[in-house]
Tab-separated table of C-alpha atoms in Angstrom:
chain	number	residue	atom	x	y	z
O	1	HIS	CA	-1.948	-38.977	-81.422
O	2	MET	CA	0.729	-36.335	-80.451
O	3	GLU	CA	4.306	-37.139	-81.446
O	4	MET	CA	6.958	-36.897	-78.843
O	5	ASP	CA	9.583	-34.180	-78.928
O	6	CYS	CA	12.983	-35.833	-79.094
O	7	GLY	CA	14.853	-32.744	-78.083
O	8	PRO	CA	16.789	-32.440	-74.770
O	9	LEU	CA	15.233	-34.860	-72.307
O	10	LYS	CA	14.236	-33.571	-68.858
O	11	HIS	CA	12.332	-36.530	-67.588
O	12	MET	CA	12.697	-40.309	-68.035
O	13	GLU	CA	9.025	-40.501	-69.212
O	14	MET	CA	10.167	-38.554	-72.452
O	15	ASP	CA	12.637	-41.187	-73.549
O	16	CYS	CA	13.743	-40.995	-77.224
O	17	GLY	CA	17.144	-42.472	-76.424
O	18	PRO	CA	20.540	-40.758	-76.480
O	19	PRO	CA	21.029	-37.911	-78.972
O	20	ASN	CA	22.669	-38.871	-82.235
O	21	LEU	CA	22.269	-42.585	-81.645
O	22	ARG	CA	23.191	-44.678	-84.655
O	23	PRO	CA	25.024	-47.928	-85.442
O	24	LEU	CA	28.671	-48.222	-86.538
O	25	PRO	CA	28.491	-49.206	-90.259
O	26	LEU	CA	30.700	-52.251	-89.867
O	27	PHE	CA	28.608	-53.769	-87.076
O	28	PRO	CA	25.034	-52.566	-87.269
O	29	GLY	CA	23.135	-53.896	-84.256
O	30	SER	CA	26.214	-54.610	-82.298
O	31	VAL	CA	28.274	-51.344	-81.917
O	32	PHE	CA	26.485	-48.013	-81.541
O	33	ARG	CA	27.630	-44.366	-81.026
O	34	SER	CA	25.732	-41.505	-79.364
O	35	GLY	CA	25.748	-38.450	-77.254
O	36	GLN	CA	25.217	-38.405	-73.457
O	37	VAL	CA	23.164	-41.163	-71.941
O	38	ASP	CA	21.929	-39.377	-68.814
O	39	PHE	CA	18.266	-39.221	-69.759
O	40	SER	CA	17.909	-42.452	-71.778
O	41	SER	CA	16.616	-45.814	-70.722
O	42	TRP	CA	18.698	-48.898	-71.388
O	43	GLU	CA	16.204	-50.208	-73.921
O	44	ALA	CA	16.091	-46.929	-75.940
O	45	ALA	CA	19.913	-47.050	-76.105
O	46	ARG	CA	19.680	-50.460	-77.844
O	47	CYS	CA	20.328	-52.516	-74.690
O	48	PRO	CA	24.057	-52.220	-74.467
O	49	ARG	CA	26.161	-54.722	-72.492
O	50	THR	CA	29.124	-52.310	-72.419
O	51	VAL	CA	29.247	-48.522	-72.389
O	52	LEU	CA	32.374	-46.643	-73.291
O	53	ASN	CA	32.123	-43.128	-71.824
O	54	LEU	CA	34.483	-40.560	-73.317
O	55	ARG	CA	33.166	-37.574	-71.435
O	56	PHE	CA	35.165	-36.073	-68.538
O	57	GLU	CA	32.096	-36.616	-66.324
O	58	PRO	CA	31.372	-40.216	-65.248
O	59	ASP	CA	28.056	-41.935	-66.131
O	60	ALA	CA	25.528	-42.519	-63.399
O	61	GLU	CA	25.774	-46.257	-64.190
O	62	ARG	CA	22.057	-46.718	-63.837
O	63	TRP	CA	22.120	-49.665	-66.271
O	64	LYS	CA	24.138	-51.929	-64.083
O	65	VAL	CA	20.871	-53.443	-63.067
O	66	HIS	CA	20.647	-54.846	-66.648
O	67	GLY	CA	24.167	-56.382	-66.368
O	68	CYS	CA	25.698	-53.374	-68.308
O	69	ARG	CA	29.412	-52.686	-67.718
O	70	TYR	CA	31.100	-49.351	-67.973
O	71	ILE	CA	34.379	-48.124	-69.324
O	72	HIS	CA	35.288	-44.587	-68.405
O	73	CYS	CA	38.184	-43.109	-70.461
O	74	PRO	CA	37.623	-39.338	-70.149
O	75	LYS	CA	38.798	-36.502	-72.271
O	76	ALA	CA	37.893	-32.911	-71.912
O	77	ASN	CA	35.805	-31.481	-74.845
O	78	ASP	CA	38.522	-29.333	-76.569
O	79	THR	CA	39.875	-28.860	-79.962
O	80	GLU	CA	43.115	-30.694	-79.015
O	81	MET	CA	41.281	-33.987	-79.520
O	82	TYR	CA	41.655	-33.564	-83.220
O	83	ASP	CA	45.433	-33.184	-82.869
O	84	THR	CA	46.126	-36.904	-82.987
O	85	SER	CA	49.811	-36.231	-83.283
O	86	SER	CA	50.053	-34.709	-79.802
O	87	PRO	CA	51.420	-37.000	-76.989
O	88	GLU	CA	48.441	-36.380	-74.647
O	89	THR	CA	45.802	-37.239	-77.310
O	90	ARG	CA	47.859	-40.316	-78.428
O	91	ALA	CA	47.984	-41.463	-74.684
O	92	TRP	CA	44.276	-41.019	-74.352
O	93	LEU	CA	43.497	-42.967	-77.508
O	94	GLN	CA	45.972	-45.659	-76.461
O	95	ALA	CA	43.994	-46.008	-73.214
O	96	VAL	CA	40.695	-46.132	-75.087
O	97	PHE	CA	41.856	-48.960	-77.413
O	98	SER	CA	43.658	-50.853	-74.721
O	99	ALA	CA	40.230	-51.080	-72.944
O	100	LEU	CA	38.544	-52.151	-76.182
O	101	ALA	CA	41.162	-54.860	-76.798
O	102	SER	CA	40.460	-56.271	-73.307
O	103	LEU	CA	36.679	-56.458	-73.653
O	104	ASP	CA	36.680	-60.270	-73.835
O	105	SER	CA	39.657	-60.921	-71.614
O	106	GLY	CA	37.784	-61.328	-68.352
O	107	THR	CA	40.232	-59.134	-66.603
O	108	LYS	CA	40.304	-55.721	-65.060
O	109	CYS	CA	42.415	-53.063	-66.673
O	110	TYR	CA	43.364	-49.699	-65.230
O	111	SER	CA	45.214	-46.821	-66.721
O	112	VAL	CA	46.125	-43.651	-64.849
O	113	MET	CA	45.717	-40.590	-67.024
O	114	ARG	CA	48.352	-38.243	-65.485
O	115	TRP	CA	46.733	-34.992	-66.601
O	116	PHE	CA	43.724	-35.537	-64.325
O	117	GLU	CA	45.118	-38.239	-61.987
O	118	THR	CA	42.320	-40.778	-61.769
O	119	ASP	CA	41.765	-44.365	-62.738
O	120	ALA	CA	40.557	-44.179	-66.374
O	121	LEU	CA	39.430	-47.646	-67.326
O	122	LEU	CA	37.147	-50.286	-65.875
O	123	VAL	CA	36.846	-53.312	-68.170
O	124	ALA	CA	34.029	-55.907	-68.131
O	125	LYS	CA	34.604	-58.878	-65.838
O	126	SER	CA	32.633	-61.583	-67.638
O	127	GLY	CA	29.995	-62.458	-70.177
O	128	SER	CA	29.401	-60.903	-73.657
O	129	ALA	CA	30.579	-57.328	-74.087
O	130	PHE	CA	28.253	-56.596	-76.948
O	131	PRO	CA	26.178	-54.521	-77.899
O	132	LEU	CA	28.793	-51.867	-77.255
O	133	LEU	CA	27.767	-48.193	-76.973
O	134	ILE	CA	30.442	-45.402	-77.423
O	135	HIS	CA	29.438	-41.946	-76.352
O	136	CYS	CA	30.598	-38.543	-75.236
O	137	PHE	CA	28.456	-35.416	-74.754
O	138	SER	CA	27.160	-34.756	-78.169
O	139	GLY	CA	28.338	-37.954	-79.903
O	140	ARG	CA	30.390	-36.025	-82.400
O	141	ASP	CA	34.044	-35.054	-81.714
O	142	ARG	CA	35.464	-37.448	-79.230
O	143	THR	CA	33.183	-40.175	-80.277
O	144	GLY	CA	33.858	-39.403	-83.912
O	145	ILE	CA	37.637	-39.802	-83.536
O	146	VAL	CA	37.399	-43.001	-81.612
O	147	CYS	CA	34.773	-44.475	-83.998
O	148	ALA	CA	36.909	-43.531	-87.050
O	149	MET	CA	39.947	-45.322	-85.567
O	150	LEU	CA	37.924	-48.331	-84.716
O	151	GLN	CA	36.536	-48.627	-88.203
O	152	ILE	CA	40.074	-48.278	-89.638
O	153	ILE	CA	41.400	-50.961	-87.379
O	154	LEU	CA	38.466	-53.348	-88.288
O	155	GLY	CA	39.122	-52.933	-92.000
O	156	ALA	CA	37.123	-49.925	-93.231
O	157	THR	CA	38.512	-47.950	-96.140
O	158	GLU	CA	39.333	-44.181	-95.611
O	159	GLN	CA	36.272	-43.433	-97.837
O	160	VAL	CA	33.945	-45.408	-95.631
O	161	VAL	CA	35.260	-43.500	-92.530
O	162	VAL	CA	34.868	-40.151	-94.224
O	163	THR	CA	31.360	-41.012	-95.373
O	164	SER	CA	30.463	-42.071	-91.847
O	165	PHE	CA	31.656	-38.722	-90.574
O	166	ASP	CA	29.567	-36.916	-93.181
O	167	MET	CA	26.512	-38.683	-91.978
O	168	GLU	CA	26.782	-36.802	-88.571
O	169	PRO	CA	24.209	-34.082	-88.110
O	170	GLU	CA	25.302	-30.770	-89.745
O	171	ALA	CA	28.755	-32.316	-90.618
O	172	LYS	CA	28.566	-31.345	-94.321
O	173	GLU	CA	27.722	-27.708	-93.342
O	174	ASP	CA	30.501	-27.533	-90.694
O	175	ASP	CA	33.668	-26.779	-92.630
O	176	LYS	CA	35.761	-26.343	-89.460
O	177	ARG	CA	34.863	-29.794	-88.133
O	178	ARG	CA	35.527	-31.310	-91.492
O	179	ILE	CA	39.042	-29.752	-91.696
O	180	ASN	CA	39.738	-30.761	-88.159
O	181	PHE	CA	38.658	-34.384	-88.971
O	182	GLY	CA	40.935	-34.382	-91.970
O	183	LYS	CA	43.890	-33.253	-89.769
O	184	ALA	CA	42.946	-35.968	-87.287
O	185	LEU	CA	43.139	-38.675	-90.026
O	186	ASP	CA	46.525	-37.243	-91.215
O	187	GLY	CA	47.861	-37.442	-87.683
O	188	LEU	CA	47.145	-41.147	-87.728
O	189	ARG	CA	49.182	-41.970	-90.760
O	190	PRO	CA	52.644	-43.496	-90.425
O	191	THR	CA	55.562	-41.015	-90.146
O	192	LYS	CA	58.597	-41.453	-92.244
O	193	ALA	CA	60.290	-43.192	-89.368
O	194	ASP	CA	57.310	-45.554	-89.109
O	195	GLN	CA	57.381	-46.316	-92.801
O	196	LYS	CA	61.034	-47.451	-92.600
O	197	LYS	CA	59.944	-50.193	-90.175
O	198	MET	CA	56.957	-51.388	-92.253
O	199	ASP	CA	56.783	-54.083	-94.802
O	200	CYS	CA	53.564	-53.108	-96.588
O	201	ASP	CA	52.348	-51.050	-99.519
O	202	LEU	CA	51.165	-47.651	-98.051
O	203	GLU	CA	49.088	-46.983	-101.066
O	204	MET	CA	47.115	-50.115	-100.250
O	205	CYS	CA	47.405	-49.744	-96.511
O	206	PRO	CA	47.556	-45.920	-95.864
O	207	PHE	CA	47.260	-46.511	-92.030
O	208	GLY	CA	49.823	-49.298	-91.881
O	209	GLN	CA	49.405	-53.051	-91.465
O	210	PRO	CA	47.944	-54.068	-89.118
O	211	PRO	CA	46.127	-50.780	-89.198
O	212	LEU	CA	47.241	-48.132	-86.656
O	213	GLN	CA	49.595	-50.498	-84.805
O	214	HIS	CA	52.369	-47.978	-85.425
O	215	TYR	CA	50.144	-45.271	-83.798
O	216	LEU	CA	48.981	-47.248	-80.795
O	217	ARG	CA	52.452	-48.817	-80.362
O	218	LYS	CA	52.959	-51.389	-77.553
O	219	ALA	CA	50.003	-50.081	-75.555
O	220	VAL	CA	47.510	-51.997	-77.824
O	221	ASP	CA	47.809	-55.340	-79.657
O	222	VAL	CA	45.748	-54.418	-82.780
O	223	ARG	CA	45.414	-58.040	-83.911
O	224	LYS	CA	44.000	-58.924	-80.486
O	225	LEU	CA	41.500	-56.189	-80.839
O	226	GLN	CA	40.537	-57.339	-84.337
O	227	THR	CA	40.043	-60.914	-83.005
O	228	ALA	CA	37.940	-59.781	-80.117
O	229	PHE	CA	35.463	-58.042	-82.471
O	230	ALA	CA	35.595	-60.790	-85.085
O	231	ARG	CA	34.905	-63.568	-82.497
O	232	GLU	CA	31.780	-61.857	-81.289
O	233	HIS	CA	30.696	-60.655	-84.783
O	234	PRO	CA	32.106	-62.745	-87.690
O	235	ARG	CA	31.588	-60.992	-90.916
O	236	ALA	CA	30.258	-62.648	-94.057
């Protein structure tokens, strides 16, 4: 028996699933992250009901035949994505989490991203939104930032988030990416101005309470997002 090479896929017959596919620690089996899905079958990608594409290029949307819905919230693959304090990166992340918060609302949600002038979000119309697959090109940078924020919002400690990042291929050997990831987390913390408006212990809640509400501002109701995930996947 000859084992299949799970490198870059050129044909659908050689289907090892998307690169870097793995579950999000808080919701194994329900939320996954990966690289591009261009050459993967729906089954090999863990049968997602919703795909969140962070790439600038749209997905082919081949999985609609399985009832899969698509969210496209594009961001160019550049180092600025780690600068979470920049207005453009914040606006992109607000759009991403606005879509995630609307997964179970049964409504359409659109957001115009002014730096590329196109509709950015298409939210599921009906039915279960899970399993959810979040992906970009390699499944590392853009996907890593979004998954880190999602874990923080859903109650993960900073140590769990950092450990999840260290599980990425070659992450421990990539000092530049580790430094950038640390800067990204720092950019998510409350500013002094934010802290004056908060009524919580920042040592216990380093990203505010509810987590990251100060960062996402009025664009996203963090408690609604938490409820949407908890309703579909109650934790023990």
